[in-house]
Every structure is written in structure tokens, then in C-alpha cells.
PDB file of C-alpha atoms in Angstrom:
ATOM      1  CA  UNK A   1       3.843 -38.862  33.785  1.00 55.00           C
ATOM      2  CA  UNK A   2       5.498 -36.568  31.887  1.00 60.00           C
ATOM      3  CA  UNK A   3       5.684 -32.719  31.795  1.00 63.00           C
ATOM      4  CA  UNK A   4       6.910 -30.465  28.680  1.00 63.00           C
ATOM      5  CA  UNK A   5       7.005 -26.703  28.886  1.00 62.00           C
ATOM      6  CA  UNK A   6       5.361 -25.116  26.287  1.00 68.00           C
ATOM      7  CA  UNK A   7       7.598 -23.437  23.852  1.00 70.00           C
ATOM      8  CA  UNK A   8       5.766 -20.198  22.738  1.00 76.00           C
ATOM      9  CA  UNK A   9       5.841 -20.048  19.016  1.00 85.00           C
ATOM     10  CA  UNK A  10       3.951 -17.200  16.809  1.00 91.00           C
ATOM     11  CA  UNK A  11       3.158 -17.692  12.950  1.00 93.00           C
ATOM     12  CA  UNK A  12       6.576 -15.702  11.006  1.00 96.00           C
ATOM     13  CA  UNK A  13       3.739 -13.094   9.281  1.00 95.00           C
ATOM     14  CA  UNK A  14       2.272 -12.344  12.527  1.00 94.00           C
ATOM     15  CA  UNK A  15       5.636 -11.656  14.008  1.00 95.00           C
ATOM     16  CA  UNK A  16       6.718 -10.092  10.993  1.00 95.00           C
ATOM     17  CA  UNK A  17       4.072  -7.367  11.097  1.00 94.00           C
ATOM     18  CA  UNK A  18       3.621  -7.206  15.317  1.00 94.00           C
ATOM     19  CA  UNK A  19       7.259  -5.985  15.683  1.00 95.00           C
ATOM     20  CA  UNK A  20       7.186  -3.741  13.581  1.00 93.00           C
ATOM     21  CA  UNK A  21       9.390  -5.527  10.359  1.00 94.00           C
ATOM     22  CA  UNK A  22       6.437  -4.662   7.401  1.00 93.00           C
ATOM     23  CA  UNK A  23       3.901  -2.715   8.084  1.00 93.00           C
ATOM     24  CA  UNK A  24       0.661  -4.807   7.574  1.00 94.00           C
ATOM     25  CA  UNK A  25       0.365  -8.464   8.136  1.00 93.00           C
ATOM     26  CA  UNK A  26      -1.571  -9.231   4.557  1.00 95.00           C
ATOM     27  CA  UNK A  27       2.759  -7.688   2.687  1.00 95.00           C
ATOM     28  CA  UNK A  28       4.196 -10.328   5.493  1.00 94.00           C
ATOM     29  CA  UNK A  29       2.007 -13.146   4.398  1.00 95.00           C
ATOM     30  CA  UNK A  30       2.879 -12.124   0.385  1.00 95.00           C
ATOM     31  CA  UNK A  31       6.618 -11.736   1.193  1.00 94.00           C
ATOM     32  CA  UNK A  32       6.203 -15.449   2.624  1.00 94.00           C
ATOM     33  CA  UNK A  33       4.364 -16.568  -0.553  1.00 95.00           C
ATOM     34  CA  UNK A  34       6.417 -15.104  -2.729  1.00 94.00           C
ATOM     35  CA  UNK A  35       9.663 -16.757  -0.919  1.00 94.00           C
ATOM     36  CA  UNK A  36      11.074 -13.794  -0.144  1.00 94.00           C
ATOM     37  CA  UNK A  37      11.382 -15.234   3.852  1.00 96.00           C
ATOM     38  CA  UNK A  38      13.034 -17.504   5.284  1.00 96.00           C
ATOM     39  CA  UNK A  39      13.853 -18.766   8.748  1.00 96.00           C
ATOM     40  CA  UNK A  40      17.205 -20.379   9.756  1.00 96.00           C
ATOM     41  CA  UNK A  41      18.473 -21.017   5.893  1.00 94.00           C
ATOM     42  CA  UNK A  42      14.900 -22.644   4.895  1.00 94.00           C
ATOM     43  CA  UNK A  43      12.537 -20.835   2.696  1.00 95.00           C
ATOM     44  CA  UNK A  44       8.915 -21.259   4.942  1.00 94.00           C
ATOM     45  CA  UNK A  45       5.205 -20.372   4.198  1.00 94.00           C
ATOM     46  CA  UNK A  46       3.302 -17.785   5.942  1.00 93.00           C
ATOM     47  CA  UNK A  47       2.065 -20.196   8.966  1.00 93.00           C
ATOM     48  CA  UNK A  48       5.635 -21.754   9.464  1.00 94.00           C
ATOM     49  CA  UNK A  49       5.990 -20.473  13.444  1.00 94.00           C
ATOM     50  CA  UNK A  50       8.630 -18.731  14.259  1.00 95.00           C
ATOM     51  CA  UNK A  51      10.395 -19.307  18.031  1.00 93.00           C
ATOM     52  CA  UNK A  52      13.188 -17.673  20.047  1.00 94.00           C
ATOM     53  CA  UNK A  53      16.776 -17.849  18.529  1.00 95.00           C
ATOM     54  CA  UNK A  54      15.701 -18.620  15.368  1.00 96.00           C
ATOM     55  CA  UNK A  55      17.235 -15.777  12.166  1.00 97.00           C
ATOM     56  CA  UNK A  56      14.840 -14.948   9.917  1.00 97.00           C
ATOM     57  CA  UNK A  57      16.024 -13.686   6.671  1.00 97.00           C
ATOM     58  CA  UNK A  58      14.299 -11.689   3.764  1.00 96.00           C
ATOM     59  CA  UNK A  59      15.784 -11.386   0.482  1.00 94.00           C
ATOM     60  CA  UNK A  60      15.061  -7.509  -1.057  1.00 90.00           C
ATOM     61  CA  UNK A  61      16.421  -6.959  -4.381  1.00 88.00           C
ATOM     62  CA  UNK A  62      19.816  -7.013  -4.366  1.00 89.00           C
ATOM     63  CA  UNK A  63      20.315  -7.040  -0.695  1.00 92.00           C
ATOM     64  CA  UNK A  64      19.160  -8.922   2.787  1.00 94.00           C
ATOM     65  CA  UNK A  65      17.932  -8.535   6.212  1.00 95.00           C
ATOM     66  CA  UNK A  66      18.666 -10.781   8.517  1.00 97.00           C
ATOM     67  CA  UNK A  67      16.962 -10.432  12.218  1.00 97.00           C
ATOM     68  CA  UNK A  68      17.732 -12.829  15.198  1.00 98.00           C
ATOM     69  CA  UNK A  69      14.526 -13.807  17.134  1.00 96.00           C
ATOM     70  CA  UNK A  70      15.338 -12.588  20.975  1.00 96.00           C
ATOM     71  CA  UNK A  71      11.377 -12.576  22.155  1.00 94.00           C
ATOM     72  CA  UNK A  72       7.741 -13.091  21.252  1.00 94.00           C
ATOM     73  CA  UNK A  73       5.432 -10.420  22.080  1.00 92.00           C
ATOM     74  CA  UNK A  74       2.440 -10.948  24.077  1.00 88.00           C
ATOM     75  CA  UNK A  75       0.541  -8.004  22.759  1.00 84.00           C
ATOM     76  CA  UNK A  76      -0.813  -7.009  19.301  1.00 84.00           C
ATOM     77  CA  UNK A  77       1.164  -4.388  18.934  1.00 84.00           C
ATOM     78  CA  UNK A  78       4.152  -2.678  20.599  1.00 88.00           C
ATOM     79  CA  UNK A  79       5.854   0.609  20.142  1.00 89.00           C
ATOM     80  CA  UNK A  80       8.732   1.077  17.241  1.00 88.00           C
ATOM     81  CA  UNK A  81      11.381   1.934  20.197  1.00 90.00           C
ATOM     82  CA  UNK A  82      10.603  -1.528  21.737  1.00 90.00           C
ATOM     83  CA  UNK A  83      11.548  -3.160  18.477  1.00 92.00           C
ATOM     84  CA  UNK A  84      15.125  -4.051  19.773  1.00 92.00           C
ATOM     85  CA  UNK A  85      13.806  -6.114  22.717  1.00 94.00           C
ATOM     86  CA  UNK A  86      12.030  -8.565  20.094  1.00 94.00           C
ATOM     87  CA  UNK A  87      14.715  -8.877  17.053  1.00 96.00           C
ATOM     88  CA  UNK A  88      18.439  -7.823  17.028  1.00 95.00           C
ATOM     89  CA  UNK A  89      19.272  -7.199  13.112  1.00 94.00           C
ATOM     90  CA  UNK A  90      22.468  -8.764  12.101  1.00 93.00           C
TER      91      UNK A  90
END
């Protein structure tokens, strides 16, 4: 018998939106659609998941954001200040 620890993954809008990145969930899920996102070099849709140590990149304009994945929340929401503890920006 086999045992396999679950990896704990989150959709990229959720995350997006729960740590604080864009402000509502529905301009996460357009950014997605709109290709504007992507995780790791790969342009993804709004349900791709996202999971720890993965970079997740969004293309504004003429410039980008890239964020490094360092935890998944557990909660809905959590504070602005506790932002660091879930993405490091690079």
C-alpha cells in the first residue's frame, strides 16, 4: 500500500486575490483570460493551481511582476502586512 502526501494546491485567481496581488478575484480570473498570467514561463487559465515554489508572472504594459510562491493561505483573507509570508516579489 502506498501513501502520498497531499500537496496543497489553490486555483492562481484565488491566490491571486487572497494575498492580496488584485484586489477582487472576478480582475484575477480576467487577467488569467486575457493571458496576462503566467506561472513558471507557461501562460495558464484561471483554474490552473498554483503550489509552493512555483513564480508567477503578470505582464502589465510595458513592465512585469514576478512573485515566488513561499505559502498557501488557509484563510480567506489575510492582512496586507502578512503579504510577505505568502509571495516574495522578485
Amino acid at each position: 500500500m502506498h501513501f502520498f502526501a497531499k500537496i496543497p494546491l489553490m486555483r492562481v485567481d484565488k491566490f491571486l486575490n487572497v494575498v492580496n496581488i488584485t484586489k477582487r478575484r472576478s480582475i484575477a480570473e480576467d487577467m488569467c483570460k486575457s493571458k496576462v498570467v503566467d506561472i513558471n514561463g507557461t501562460i495558464i487559465k484561471p483554474s490552473k493551481d498554483v503550489k509552493i515554489g512555483d513564480i508567477i508572472t503578470l505582464h502589465l504594459n510595458e513592465r512585469k511582476e514576478s512573485y515566488k510562491v513561499l505559502a498557501l493561505p488557509t484563510s480567506k483573507n489575510i492582512p496586507k502586512n502578512a503579504q510577505s509570508e505568502y509571495v516574495s516579489k522578485l
